[in-house]
Coordinates of C-alpha atoms in Angstrom, one line a residue:
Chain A
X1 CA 213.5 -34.8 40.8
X2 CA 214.3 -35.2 44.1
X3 CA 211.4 -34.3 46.1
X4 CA 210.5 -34.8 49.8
X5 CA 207.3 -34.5 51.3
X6 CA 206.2 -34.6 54.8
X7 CA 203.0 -35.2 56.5
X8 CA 201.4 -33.2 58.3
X9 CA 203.2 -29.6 58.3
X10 CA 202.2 -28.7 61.0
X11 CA 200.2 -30.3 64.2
X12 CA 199.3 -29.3 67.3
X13 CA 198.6 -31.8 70.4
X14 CA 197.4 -32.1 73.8
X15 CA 200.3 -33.2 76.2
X16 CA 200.0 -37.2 76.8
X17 CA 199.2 -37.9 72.9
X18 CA 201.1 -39.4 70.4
X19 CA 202.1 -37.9 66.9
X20 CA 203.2 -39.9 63.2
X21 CA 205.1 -37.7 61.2
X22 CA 205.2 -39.4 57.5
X23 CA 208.0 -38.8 55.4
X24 CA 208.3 -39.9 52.1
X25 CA 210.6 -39.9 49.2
X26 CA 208.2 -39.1 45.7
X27 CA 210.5 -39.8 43.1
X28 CA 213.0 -41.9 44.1
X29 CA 214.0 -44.8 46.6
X30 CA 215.7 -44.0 49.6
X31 CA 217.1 -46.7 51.4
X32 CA 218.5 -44.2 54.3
X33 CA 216.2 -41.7 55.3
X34 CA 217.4 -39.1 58.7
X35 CA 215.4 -37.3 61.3
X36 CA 216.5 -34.2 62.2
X37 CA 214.8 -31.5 65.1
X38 CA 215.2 -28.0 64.6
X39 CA 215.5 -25.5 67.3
X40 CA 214.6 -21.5 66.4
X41 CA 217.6 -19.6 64.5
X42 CA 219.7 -22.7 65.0
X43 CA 221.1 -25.6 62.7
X44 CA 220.0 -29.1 62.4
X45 CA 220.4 -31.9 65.5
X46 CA 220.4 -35.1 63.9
X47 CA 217.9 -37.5 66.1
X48 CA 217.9 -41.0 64.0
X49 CA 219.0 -42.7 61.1
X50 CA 216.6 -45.0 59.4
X51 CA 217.4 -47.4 56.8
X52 CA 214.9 -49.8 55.1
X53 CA 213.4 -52.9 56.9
X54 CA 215.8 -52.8 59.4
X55 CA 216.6 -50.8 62.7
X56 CA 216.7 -47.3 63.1
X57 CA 219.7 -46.3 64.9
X58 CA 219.3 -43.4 67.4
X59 CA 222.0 -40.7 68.2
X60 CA 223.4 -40.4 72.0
X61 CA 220.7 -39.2 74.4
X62 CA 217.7 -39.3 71.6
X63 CA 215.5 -41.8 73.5
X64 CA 214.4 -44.7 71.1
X65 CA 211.0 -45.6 73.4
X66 CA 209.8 -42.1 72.8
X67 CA 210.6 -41.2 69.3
X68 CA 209.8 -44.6 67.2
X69 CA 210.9 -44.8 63.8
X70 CA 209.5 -47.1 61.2
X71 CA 210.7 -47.2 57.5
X72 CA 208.9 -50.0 55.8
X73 CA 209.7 -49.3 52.1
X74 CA 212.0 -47.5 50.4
X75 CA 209.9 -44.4 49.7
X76 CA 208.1 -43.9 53.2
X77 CA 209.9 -43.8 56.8
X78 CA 207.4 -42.7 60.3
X79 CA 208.2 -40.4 63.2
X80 CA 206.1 -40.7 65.8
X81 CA 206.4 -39.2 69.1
X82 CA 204.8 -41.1 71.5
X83 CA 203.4 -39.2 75.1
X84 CA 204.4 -35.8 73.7
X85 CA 204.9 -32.9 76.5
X86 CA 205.4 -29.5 75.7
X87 CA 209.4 -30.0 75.9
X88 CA 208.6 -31.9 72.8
X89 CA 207.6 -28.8 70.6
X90 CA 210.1 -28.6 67.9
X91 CA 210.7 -28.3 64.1
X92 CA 211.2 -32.0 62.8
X93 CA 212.6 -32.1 59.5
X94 CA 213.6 -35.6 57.6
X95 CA 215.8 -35.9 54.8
X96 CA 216.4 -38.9 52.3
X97 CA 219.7 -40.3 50.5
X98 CA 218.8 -41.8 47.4
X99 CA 220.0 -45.4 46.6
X100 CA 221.8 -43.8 43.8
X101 CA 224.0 -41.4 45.2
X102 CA 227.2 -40.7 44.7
X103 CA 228.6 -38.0 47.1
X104 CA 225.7 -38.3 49.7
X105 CA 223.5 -35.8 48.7
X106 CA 220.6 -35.7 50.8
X107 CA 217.0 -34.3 49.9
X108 CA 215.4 -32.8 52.4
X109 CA 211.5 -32.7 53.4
X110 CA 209.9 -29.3 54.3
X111 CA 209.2 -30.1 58.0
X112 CA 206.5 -30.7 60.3
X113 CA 205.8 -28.0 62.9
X114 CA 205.1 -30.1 66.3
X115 CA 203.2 -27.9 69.3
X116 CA 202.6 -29.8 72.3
X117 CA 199.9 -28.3 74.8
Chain B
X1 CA 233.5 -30.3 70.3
X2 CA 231.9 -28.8 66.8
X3 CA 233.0 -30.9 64.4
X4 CA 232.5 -28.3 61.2
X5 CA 232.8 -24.8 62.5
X6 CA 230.3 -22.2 60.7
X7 CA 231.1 -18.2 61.2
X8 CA 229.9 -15.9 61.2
X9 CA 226.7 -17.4 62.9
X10 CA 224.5 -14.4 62.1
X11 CA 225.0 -11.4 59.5
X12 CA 223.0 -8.4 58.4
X13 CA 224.0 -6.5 55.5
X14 CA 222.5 -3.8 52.8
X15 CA 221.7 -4.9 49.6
X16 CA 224.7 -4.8 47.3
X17 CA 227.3 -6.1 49.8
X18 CA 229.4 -8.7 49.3
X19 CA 229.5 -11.7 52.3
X20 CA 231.4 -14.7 52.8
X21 CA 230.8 -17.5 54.8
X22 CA 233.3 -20.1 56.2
X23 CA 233.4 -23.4 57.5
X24 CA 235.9 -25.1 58.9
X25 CA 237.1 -28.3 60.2
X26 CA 240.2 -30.4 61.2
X27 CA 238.7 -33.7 59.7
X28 CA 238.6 -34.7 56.3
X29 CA 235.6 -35.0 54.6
X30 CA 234.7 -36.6 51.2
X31 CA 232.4 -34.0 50.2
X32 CA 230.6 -31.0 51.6
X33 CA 227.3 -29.2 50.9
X34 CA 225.8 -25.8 51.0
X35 CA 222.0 -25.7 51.8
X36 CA 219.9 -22.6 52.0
X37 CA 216.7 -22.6 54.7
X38 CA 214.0 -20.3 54.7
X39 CA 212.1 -20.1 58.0
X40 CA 209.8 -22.8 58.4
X41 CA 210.9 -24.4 55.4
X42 CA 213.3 -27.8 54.9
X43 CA 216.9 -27.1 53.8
X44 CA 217.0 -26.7 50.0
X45 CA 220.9 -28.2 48.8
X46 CA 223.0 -25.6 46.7
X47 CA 226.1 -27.2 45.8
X48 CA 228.2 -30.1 46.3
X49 CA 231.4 -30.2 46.1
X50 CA 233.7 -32.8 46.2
X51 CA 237.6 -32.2 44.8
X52 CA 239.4 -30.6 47.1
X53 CA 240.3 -26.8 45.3
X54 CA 236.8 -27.1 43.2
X55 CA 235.2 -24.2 43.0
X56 CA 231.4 -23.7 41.7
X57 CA 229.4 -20.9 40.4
X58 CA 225.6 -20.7 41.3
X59 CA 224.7 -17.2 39.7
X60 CA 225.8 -15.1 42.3
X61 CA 226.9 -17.3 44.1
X62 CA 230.9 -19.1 44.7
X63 CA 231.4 -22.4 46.6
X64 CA 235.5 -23.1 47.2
X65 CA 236.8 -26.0 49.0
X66 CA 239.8 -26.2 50.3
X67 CA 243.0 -28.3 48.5
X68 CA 243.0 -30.4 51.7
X69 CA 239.5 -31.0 51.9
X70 CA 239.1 -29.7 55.6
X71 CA 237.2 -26.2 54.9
X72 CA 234.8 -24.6 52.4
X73 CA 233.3 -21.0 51.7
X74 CA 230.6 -19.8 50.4
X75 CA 230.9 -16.0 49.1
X76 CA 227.7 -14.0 47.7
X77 CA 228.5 -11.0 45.4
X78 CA 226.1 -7.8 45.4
X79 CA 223.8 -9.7 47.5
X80 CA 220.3 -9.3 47.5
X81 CA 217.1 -9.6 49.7
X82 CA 216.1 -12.4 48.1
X83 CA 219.6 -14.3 49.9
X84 CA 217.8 -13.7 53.2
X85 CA 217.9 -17.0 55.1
X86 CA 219.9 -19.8 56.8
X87 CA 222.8 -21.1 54.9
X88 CA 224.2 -24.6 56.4
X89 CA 227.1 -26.2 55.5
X90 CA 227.3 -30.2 55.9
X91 CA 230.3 -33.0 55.0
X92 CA 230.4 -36.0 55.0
X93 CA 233.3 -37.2 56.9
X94 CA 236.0 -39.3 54.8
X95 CA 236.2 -42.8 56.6
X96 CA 232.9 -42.2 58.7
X97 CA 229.5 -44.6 58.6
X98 CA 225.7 -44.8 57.7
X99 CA 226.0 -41.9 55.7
X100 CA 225.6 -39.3 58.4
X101 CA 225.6 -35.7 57.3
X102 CA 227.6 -33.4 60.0
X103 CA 226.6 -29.5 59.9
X104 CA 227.6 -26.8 60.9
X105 CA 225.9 -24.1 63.0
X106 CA 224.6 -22.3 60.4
X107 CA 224.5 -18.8 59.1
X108 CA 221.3 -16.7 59.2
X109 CA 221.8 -14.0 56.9
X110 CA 219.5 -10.8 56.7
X111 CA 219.5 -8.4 53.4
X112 CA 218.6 -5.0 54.3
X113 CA 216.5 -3.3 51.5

């Protein structure tokens, strides 16, 4: 139980296009799903959180225009980075909390590997 | 300011060795967990833990936290090639909102062969 996916793993751009990174939640709801960008050798940097037909809300200096996040149903939640520029390259990695839980485990996805020409 | 210190950030050791990793905080947090990454892979959660003093066995592996519920350690005995990877530790702060994890820095830990 408890499974993540993420789609695609891995995608590479042209600079000026936009990219939807899916995330989804297969066996289980998740009412809060988190987006999270991953530099080389270094820990997680928490860009959103995303909770079910409502707002996302964005941490300080993540811009909200550029990264929109949808999450229309409890099992699905959208990155997608809009005008992408090589700056933008990056590990993005979600992770969802299950209605259900009870200490806040959250189940992570195993990424999407962005490269921006 | 890191909220949940990590240390050592990297470590290389020969198969066999014992490690420990640490993280510490001044906050209090409700409960902490231990995840293990593998390069280009997401986190994979370990352990919870969520009484301050519980300690966990995962084979090889011991999870502590701390009476006060400020610090945890993970320690691996006779470790093994296999252990090879990033190990993250994340709380979730007692009194904080929306269910935001906070993590540390991370550990990337090589076995030597």
């Amino acid at each position: 139980g408890a499974v993540v996916s993420q789609h695609p793993s891995w995608v590479i751009c042209k600079s000026g296009t936009s990219v939807k990174i899916e995330c989804r939640s297969l066996d289980f709801q998740a009412t809060t799903m988190f987006w999270y960008r991953q530099f080389p050798k270094q820990s997680l940097m928490l860009m959103a959180t995303s909770n079910e037909g409502s707002k996302a809300t964005y941490e300080q200096g993540v811009e909200k225009d550029k990264f929109l996040i949808n999450h229309a149903s409890l099992t699905l939640s959208t990155l997608t980075v809009t005008s992408a520029h090589p700056e933008d390259s990056s590990f993005y990695i979600c992770s969802a909390r299950s209605q259900s839980s009870i200490n806040n485990e959250q189940f992570f996805g195993p990424g999407t590997r962005l490269t921006v020409l | 300011t890191q909220l949940l210190e990590q240390s050592p950030q990297f470590l290389s050791i020969q198969e066999g060795e014992n490690l420990t990793v640490y993280c510490n905080s001044s906050s209090v947090f409700s409960s902490l967990q231990w995840y293990r990454q593998e390069p280009g892979e997401g986190p994979v959660l370990l352990v919870t833990v969520v009484t301050g003093g519980e300690v966990k066995k995962l084979k090889r592996l011991t999870f502590q936290f701390g009476d006060a519920r400020k610090d945890s350690s993970l320690h691996i005995t006779a470790a093994q090639p296999g252990d090879t990877g990033l190990y993250l530790c994340a709380g979730t702060r007692s009194g904080g909102s929306n269910y935001k994890l906070t993590f540390g820095k991370g550990t990337l830990l090589t076995v030597n062969p």
